mmCIF file of C-alpha atoms in Angstrom:
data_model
loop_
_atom_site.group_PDB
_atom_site.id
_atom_site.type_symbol
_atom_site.label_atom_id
_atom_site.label_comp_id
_atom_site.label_asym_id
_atom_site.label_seq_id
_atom_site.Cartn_x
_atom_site.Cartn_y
_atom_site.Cartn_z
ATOM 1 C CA UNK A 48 0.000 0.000 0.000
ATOM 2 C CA UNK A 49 2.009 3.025 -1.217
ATOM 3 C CA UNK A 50 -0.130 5.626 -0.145
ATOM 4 C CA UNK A 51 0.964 9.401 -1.127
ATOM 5 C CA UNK A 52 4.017 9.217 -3.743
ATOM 6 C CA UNK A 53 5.770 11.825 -4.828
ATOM 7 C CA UNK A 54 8.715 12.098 -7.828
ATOM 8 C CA UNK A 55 11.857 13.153 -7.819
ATOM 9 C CA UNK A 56 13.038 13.188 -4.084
ATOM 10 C CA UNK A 57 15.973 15.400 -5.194
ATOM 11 C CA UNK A 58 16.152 17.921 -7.434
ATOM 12 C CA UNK A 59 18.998 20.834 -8.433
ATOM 13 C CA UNK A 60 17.743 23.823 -10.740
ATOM 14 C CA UNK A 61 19.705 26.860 -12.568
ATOM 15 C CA UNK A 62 17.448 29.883 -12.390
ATOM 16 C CA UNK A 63 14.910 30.041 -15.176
ATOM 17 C CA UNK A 64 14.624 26.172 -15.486
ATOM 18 C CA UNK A 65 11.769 24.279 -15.299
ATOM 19 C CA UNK A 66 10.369 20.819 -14.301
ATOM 20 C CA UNK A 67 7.336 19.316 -12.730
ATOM 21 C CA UNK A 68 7.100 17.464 -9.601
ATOM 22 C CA UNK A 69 4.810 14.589 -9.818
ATOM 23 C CA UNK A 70 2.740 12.912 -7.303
ATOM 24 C CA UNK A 71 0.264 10.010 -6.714
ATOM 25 C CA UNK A 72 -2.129 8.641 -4.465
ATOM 26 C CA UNK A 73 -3.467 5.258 -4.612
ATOM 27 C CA UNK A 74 -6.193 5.309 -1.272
ATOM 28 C CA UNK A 75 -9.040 6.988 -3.625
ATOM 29 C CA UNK A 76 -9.028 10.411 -1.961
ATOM 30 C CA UNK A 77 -10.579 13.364 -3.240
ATOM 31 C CA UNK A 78 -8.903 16.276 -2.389
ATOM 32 C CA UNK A 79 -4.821 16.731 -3.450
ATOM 33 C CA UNK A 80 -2.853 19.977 -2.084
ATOM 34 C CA UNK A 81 0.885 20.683 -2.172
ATOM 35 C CA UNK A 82 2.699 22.286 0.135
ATOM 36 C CA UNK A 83 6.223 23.900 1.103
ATOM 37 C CA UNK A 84 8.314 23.967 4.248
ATOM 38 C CA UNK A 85 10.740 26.535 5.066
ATOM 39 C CA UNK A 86 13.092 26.754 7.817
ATOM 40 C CA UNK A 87 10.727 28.797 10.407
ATOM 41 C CA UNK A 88 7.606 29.310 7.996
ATOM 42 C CA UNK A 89 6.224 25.607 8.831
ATOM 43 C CA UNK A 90 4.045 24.196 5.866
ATOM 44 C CA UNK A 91 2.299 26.626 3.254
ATOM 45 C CA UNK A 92 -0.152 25.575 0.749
ATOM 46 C CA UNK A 93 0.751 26.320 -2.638
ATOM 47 C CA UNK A 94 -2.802 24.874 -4.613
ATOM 48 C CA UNK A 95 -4.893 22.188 -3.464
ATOM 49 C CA UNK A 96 -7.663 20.000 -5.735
ATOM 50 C CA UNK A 97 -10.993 19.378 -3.921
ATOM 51 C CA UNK A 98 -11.891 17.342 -6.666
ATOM 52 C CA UNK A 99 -11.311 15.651 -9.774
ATOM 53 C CA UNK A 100 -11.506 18.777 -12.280
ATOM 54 C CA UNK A 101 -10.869 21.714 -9.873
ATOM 55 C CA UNK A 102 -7.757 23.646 -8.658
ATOM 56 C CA UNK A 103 -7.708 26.085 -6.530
ATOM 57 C CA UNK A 104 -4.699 28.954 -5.330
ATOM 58 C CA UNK A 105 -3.364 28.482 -1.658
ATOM 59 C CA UNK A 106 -1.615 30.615 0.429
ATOM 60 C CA UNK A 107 1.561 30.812 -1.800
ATOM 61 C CA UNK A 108 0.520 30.229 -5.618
ATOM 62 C CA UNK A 109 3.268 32.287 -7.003
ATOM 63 C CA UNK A 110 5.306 30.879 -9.555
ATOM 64 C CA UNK A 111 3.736 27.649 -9.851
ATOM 65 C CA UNK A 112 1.350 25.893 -12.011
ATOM 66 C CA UNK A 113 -0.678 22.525 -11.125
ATOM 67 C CA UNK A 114 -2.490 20.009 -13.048
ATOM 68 C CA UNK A 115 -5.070 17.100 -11.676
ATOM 69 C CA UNK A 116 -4.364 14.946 -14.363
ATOM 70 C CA UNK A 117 -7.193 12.593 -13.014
ATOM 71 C CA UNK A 118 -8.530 11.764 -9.703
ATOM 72 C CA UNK A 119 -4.992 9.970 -8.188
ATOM 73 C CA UNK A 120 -2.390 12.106 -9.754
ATOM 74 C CA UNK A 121 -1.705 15.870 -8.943
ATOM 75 C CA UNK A 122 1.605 17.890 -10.333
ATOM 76 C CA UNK A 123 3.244 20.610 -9.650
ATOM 77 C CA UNK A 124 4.947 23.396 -12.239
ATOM 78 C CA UNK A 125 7.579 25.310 -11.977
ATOM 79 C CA UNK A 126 8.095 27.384 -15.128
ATOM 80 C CA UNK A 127 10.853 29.362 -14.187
ATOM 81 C CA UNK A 128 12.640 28.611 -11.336
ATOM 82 C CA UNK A 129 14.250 30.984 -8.876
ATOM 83 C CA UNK A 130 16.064 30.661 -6.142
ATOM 84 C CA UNK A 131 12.974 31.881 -3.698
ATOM 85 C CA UNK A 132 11.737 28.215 -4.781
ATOM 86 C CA UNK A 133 14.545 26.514 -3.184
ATOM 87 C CA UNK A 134 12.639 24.356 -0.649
ATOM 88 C CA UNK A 135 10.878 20.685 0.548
ATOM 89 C CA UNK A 136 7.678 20.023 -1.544
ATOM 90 C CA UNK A 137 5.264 17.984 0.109
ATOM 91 C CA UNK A 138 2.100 16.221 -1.212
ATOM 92 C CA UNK A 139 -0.943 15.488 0.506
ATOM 93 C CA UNK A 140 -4.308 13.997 0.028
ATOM 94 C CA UNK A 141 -7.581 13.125 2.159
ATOM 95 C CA UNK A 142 -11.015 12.273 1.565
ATOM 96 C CA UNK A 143 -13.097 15.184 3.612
ATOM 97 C CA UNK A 144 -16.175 13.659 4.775
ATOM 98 C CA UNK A 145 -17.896 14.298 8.475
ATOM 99 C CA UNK A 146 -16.342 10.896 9.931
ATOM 100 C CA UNK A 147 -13.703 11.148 12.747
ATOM 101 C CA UNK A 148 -10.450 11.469 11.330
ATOM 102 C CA UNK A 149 -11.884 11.908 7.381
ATOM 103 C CA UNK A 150 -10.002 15.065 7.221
ATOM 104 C CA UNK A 151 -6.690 13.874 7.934
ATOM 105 C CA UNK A 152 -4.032 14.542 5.801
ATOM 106 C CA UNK A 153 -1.587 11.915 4.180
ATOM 107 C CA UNK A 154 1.245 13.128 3.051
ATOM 108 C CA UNK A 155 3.994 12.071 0.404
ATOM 109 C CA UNK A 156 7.797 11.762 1.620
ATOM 110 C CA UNK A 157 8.650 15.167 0.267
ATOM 111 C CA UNK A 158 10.900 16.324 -2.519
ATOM 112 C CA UNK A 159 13.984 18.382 -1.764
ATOM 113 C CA UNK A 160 14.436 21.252 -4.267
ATOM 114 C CA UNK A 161 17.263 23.637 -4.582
ATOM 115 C CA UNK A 162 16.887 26.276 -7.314
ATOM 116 C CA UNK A 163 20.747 27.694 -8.068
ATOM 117 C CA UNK B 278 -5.737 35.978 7.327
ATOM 118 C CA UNK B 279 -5.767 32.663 9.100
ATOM 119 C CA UNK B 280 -2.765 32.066 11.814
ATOM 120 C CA UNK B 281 -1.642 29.136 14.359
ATOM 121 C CA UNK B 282 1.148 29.866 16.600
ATOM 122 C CA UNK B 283 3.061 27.689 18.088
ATOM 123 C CA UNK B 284 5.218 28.209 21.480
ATOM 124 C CA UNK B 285 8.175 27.496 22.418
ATOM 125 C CA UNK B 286 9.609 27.032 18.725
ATOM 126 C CA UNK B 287 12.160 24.911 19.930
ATOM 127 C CA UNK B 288 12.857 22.969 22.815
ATOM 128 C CA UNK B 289 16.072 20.693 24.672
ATOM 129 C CA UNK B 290 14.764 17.400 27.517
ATOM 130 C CA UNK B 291 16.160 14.937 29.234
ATOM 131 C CA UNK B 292 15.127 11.443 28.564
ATOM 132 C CA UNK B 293 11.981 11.143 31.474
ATOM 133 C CA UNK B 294 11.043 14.468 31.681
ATOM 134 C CA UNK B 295 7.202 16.125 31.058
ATOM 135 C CA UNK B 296 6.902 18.521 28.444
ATOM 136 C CA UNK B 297 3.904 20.704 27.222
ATOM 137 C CA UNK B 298 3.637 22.195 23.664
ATOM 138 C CA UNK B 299 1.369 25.054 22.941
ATOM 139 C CA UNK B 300 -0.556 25.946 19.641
ATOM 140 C CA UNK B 301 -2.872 28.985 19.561
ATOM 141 C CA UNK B 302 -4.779 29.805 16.129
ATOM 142 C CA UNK B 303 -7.114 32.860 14.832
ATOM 143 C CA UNK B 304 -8.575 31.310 11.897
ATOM 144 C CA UNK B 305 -11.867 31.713 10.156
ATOM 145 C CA UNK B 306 -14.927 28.798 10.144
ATOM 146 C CA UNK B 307 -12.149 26.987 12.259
ATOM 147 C CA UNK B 308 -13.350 23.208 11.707
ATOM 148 C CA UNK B 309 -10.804 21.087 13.924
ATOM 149 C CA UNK B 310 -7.204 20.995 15.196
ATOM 150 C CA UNK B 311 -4.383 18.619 14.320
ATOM 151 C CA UNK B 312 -1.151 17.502 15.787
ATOM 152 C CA UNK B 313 1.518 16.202 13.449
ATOM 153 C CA UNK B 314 4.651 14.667 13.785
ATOM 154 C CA UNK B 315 7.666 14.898 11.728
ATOM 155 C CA UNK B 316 10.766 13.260 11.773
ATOM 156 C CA UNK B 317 12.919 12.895 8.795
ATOM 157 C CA UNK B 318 10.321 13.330 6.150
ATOM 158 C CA UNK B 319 6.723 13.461 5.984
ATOM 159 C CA UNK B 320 4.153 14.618 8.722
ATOM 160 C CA UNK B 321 2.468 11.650 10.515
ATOM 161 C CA UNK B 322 -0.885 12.277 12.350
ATOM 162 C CA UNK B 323 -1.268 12.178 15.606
ATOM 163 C CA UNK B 324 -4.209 13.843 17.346
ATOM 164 C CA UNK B 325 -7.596 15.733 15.440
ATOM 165 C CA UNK B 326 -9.553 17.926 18.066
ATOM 166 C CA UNK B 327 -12.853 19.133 17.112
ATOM 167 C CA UNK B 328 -14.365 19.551 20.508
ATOM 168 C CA UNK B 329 -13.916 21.698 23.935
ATOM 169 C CA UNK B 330 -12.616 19.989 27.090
ATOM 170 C CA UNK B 331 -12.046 16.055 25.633
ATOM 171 C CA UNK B 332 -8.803 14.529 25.918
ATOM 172 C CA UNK B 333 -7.387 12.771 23.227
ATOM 173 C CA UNK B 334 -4.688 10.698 24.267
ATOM 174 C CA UNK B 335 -2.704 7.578 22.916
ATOM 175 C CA UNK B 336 0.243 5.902 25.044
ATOM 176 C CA UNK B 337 2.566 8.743 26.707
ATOM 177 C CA UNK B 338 0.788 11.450 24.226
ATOM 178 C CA UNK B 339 -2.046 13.397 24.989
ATOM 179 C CA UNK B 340 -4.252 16.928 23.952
ATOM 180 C CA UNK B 341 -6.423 19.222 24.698
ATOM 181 C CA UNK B 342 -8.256 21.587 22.611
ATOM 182 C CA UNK B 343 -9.871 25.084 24.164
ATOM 183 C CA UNK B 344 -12.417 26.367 21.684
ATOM 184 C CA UNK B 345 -13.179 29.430 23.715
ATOM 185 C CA UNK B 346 -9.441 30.634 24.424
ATOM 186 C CA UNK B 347 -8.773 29.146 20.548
ATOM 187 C CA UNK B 348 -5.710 27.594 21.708
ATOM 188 C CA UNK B 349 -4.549 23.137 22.453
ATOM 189 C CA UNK B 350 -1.620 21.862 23.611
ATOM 190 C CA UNK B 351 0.500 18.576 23.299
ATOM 191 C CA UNK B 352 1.884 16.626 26.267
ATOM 192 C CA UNK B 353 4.259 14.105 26.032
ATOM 193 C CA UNK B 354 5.096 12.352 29.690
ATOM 194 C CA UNK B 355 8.069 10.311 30.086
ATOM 195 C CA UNK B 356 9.898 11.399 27.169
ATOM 196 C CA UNK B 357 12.315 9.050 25.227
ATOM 197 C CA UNK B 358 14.991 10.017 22.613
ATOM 198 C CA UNK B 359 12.052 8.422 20.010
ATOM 199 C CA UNK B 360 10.188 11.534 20.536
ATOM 200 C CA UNK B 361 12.760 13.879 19.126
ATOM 201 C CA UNK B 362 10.951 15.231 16.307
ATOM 202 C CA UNK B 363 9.033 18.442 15.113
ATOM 203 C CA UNK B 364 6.165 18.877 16.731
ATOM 204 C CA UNK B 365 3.294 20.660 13.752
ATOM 205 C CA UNK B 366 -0.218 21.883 14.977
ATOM 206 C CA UNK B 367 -2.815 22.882 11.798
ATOM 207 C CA UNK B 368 -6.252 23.860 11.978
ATOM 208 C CA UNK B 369 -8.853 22.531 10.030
ATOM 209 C CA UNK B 370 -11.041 25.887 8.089
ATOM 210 C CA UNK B 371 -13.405 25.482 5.230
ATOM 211 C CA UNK B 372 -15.348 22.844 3.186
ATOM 212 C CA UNK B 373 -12.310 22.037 0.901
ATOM 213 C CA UNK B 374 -10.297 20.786 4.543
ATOM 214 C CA UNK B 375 -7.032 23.239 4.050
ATOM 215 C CA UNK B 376 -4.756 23.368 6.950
ATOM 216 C CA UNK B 377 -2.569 26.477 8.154
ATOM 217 C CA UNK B 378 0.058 24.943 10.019
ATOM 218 C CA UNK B 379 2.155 26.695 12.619
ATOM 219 C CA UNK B 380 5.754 26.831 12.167
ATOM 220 C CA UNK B 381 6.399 23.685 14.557
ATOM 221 C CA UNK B 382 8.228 23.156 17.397
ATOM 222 C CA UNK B 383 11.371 21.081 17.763
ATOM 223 C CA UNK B 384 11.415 19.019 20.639
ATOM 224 C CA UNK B 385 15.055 17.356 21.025
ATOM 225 C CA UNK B 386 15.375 14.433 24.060
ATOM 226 C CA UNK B 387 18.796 14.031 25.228
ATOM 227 C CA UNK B 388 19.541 10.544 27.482
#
């Protein structure tokens, strides 16, 4: 049972690259979201997927793109990376429902990016 | 905008002791709080509050959750080096379940 996967785990970037980070879920959740963590800033959401179809901005959309190709796989864009972008992606996904616990998030093991 | 603050940011045990770790949050249509724990990589859950007063608690780990003072804290008795780890509080807002997480607190056990 892999549960949230995420691709590449590392990642090195000149400025003005770009690549996609890629993740999957197989535990038929709903909702996607990917975040970043900082040293000091904790975990920010970048965009998050309620559903099959829809994308929505988080707290830090800036400079990213995202894509849910279909209900278990959600990626992330960067179209031209800078070094602000340096940071650990992480992927999550849930199921929201009104059970006990529905709302948790799963997360993915996290992709180290440094932008150069 | 939505905020969770968490206190003290970082924090240095010995092996045995009690600690308590705070989280307090101003967030709008607040829907639950959750502890986290993270190690090397990814977050694991560990506690989801949604109501005043009730203890949650599982082995040496227990919370609270204070809807009226919008703050919960962690407790951890009989700490072992196994608990060294970040310590992330989130709360819950909205129908689409996004989390604001504090920045975490990292709890280090020494023997």
């Amino acid at each position: 049972n892999a549960g949230v996967t995420q691709t590449p785990k590392f990642q090195v970037l000149k400025t003005g690259q770009s690549m996609t980070l890629q993740c999957a879920q197989d535990m038929n959740h709903n909702s996607m979201y990917w975040y970043r963590q900082d040293p000091g800033m904790g975990l920010r959401l970048i965009y998050y997927s309620a559903s099959e179809g829809t994308t929505d901005k988080g707290e830090v959309p800036n400079g990213y793109n995202v894509s849910r190709l279909n209900k278990r796989e959600f990626s992330l864009r960067l179209e031209s990376a800078a070094p602000s972008q340096t940071s650990v992606y992480f992927c999550a996904s849930n199921k929201p429902g009104q059970g006990a616990g529905a709302n948790v998030l799963t997360f993915g093991a996290g992709s180290r990016l440094t932008v150069l | 905008e939505d905020k969770v603050v968490q206190s003290p940011l970082s924090l240095v045990v010995h092996e045995g002791d009690t600690v308590t770790l705070n989280c307090s949050y101003e967030v709008t249509n607040f829907r639950s709080l959750l502890w986290y724990k993270q190690e090397k990589k990814a977050p694991t859950f560990l506690f989801m509050l949604t109501s005043s007063g009730i203890e949650k608690k599982s082995g040496r780990l227990s919370s609270i959750l204070d809807k009226k003072e919008l703050f919960s804290i962690l407790n951890i008795t009989a700490t072992q080096t196994g608990d060294s780890a970040v310590y992330l509080c989130a709360a819950e807002t909205g129908t689409a379940s996004k989390l604001t997480f504090g920045t975490g607190t990292r709890l280090q056990v020494t023997l």
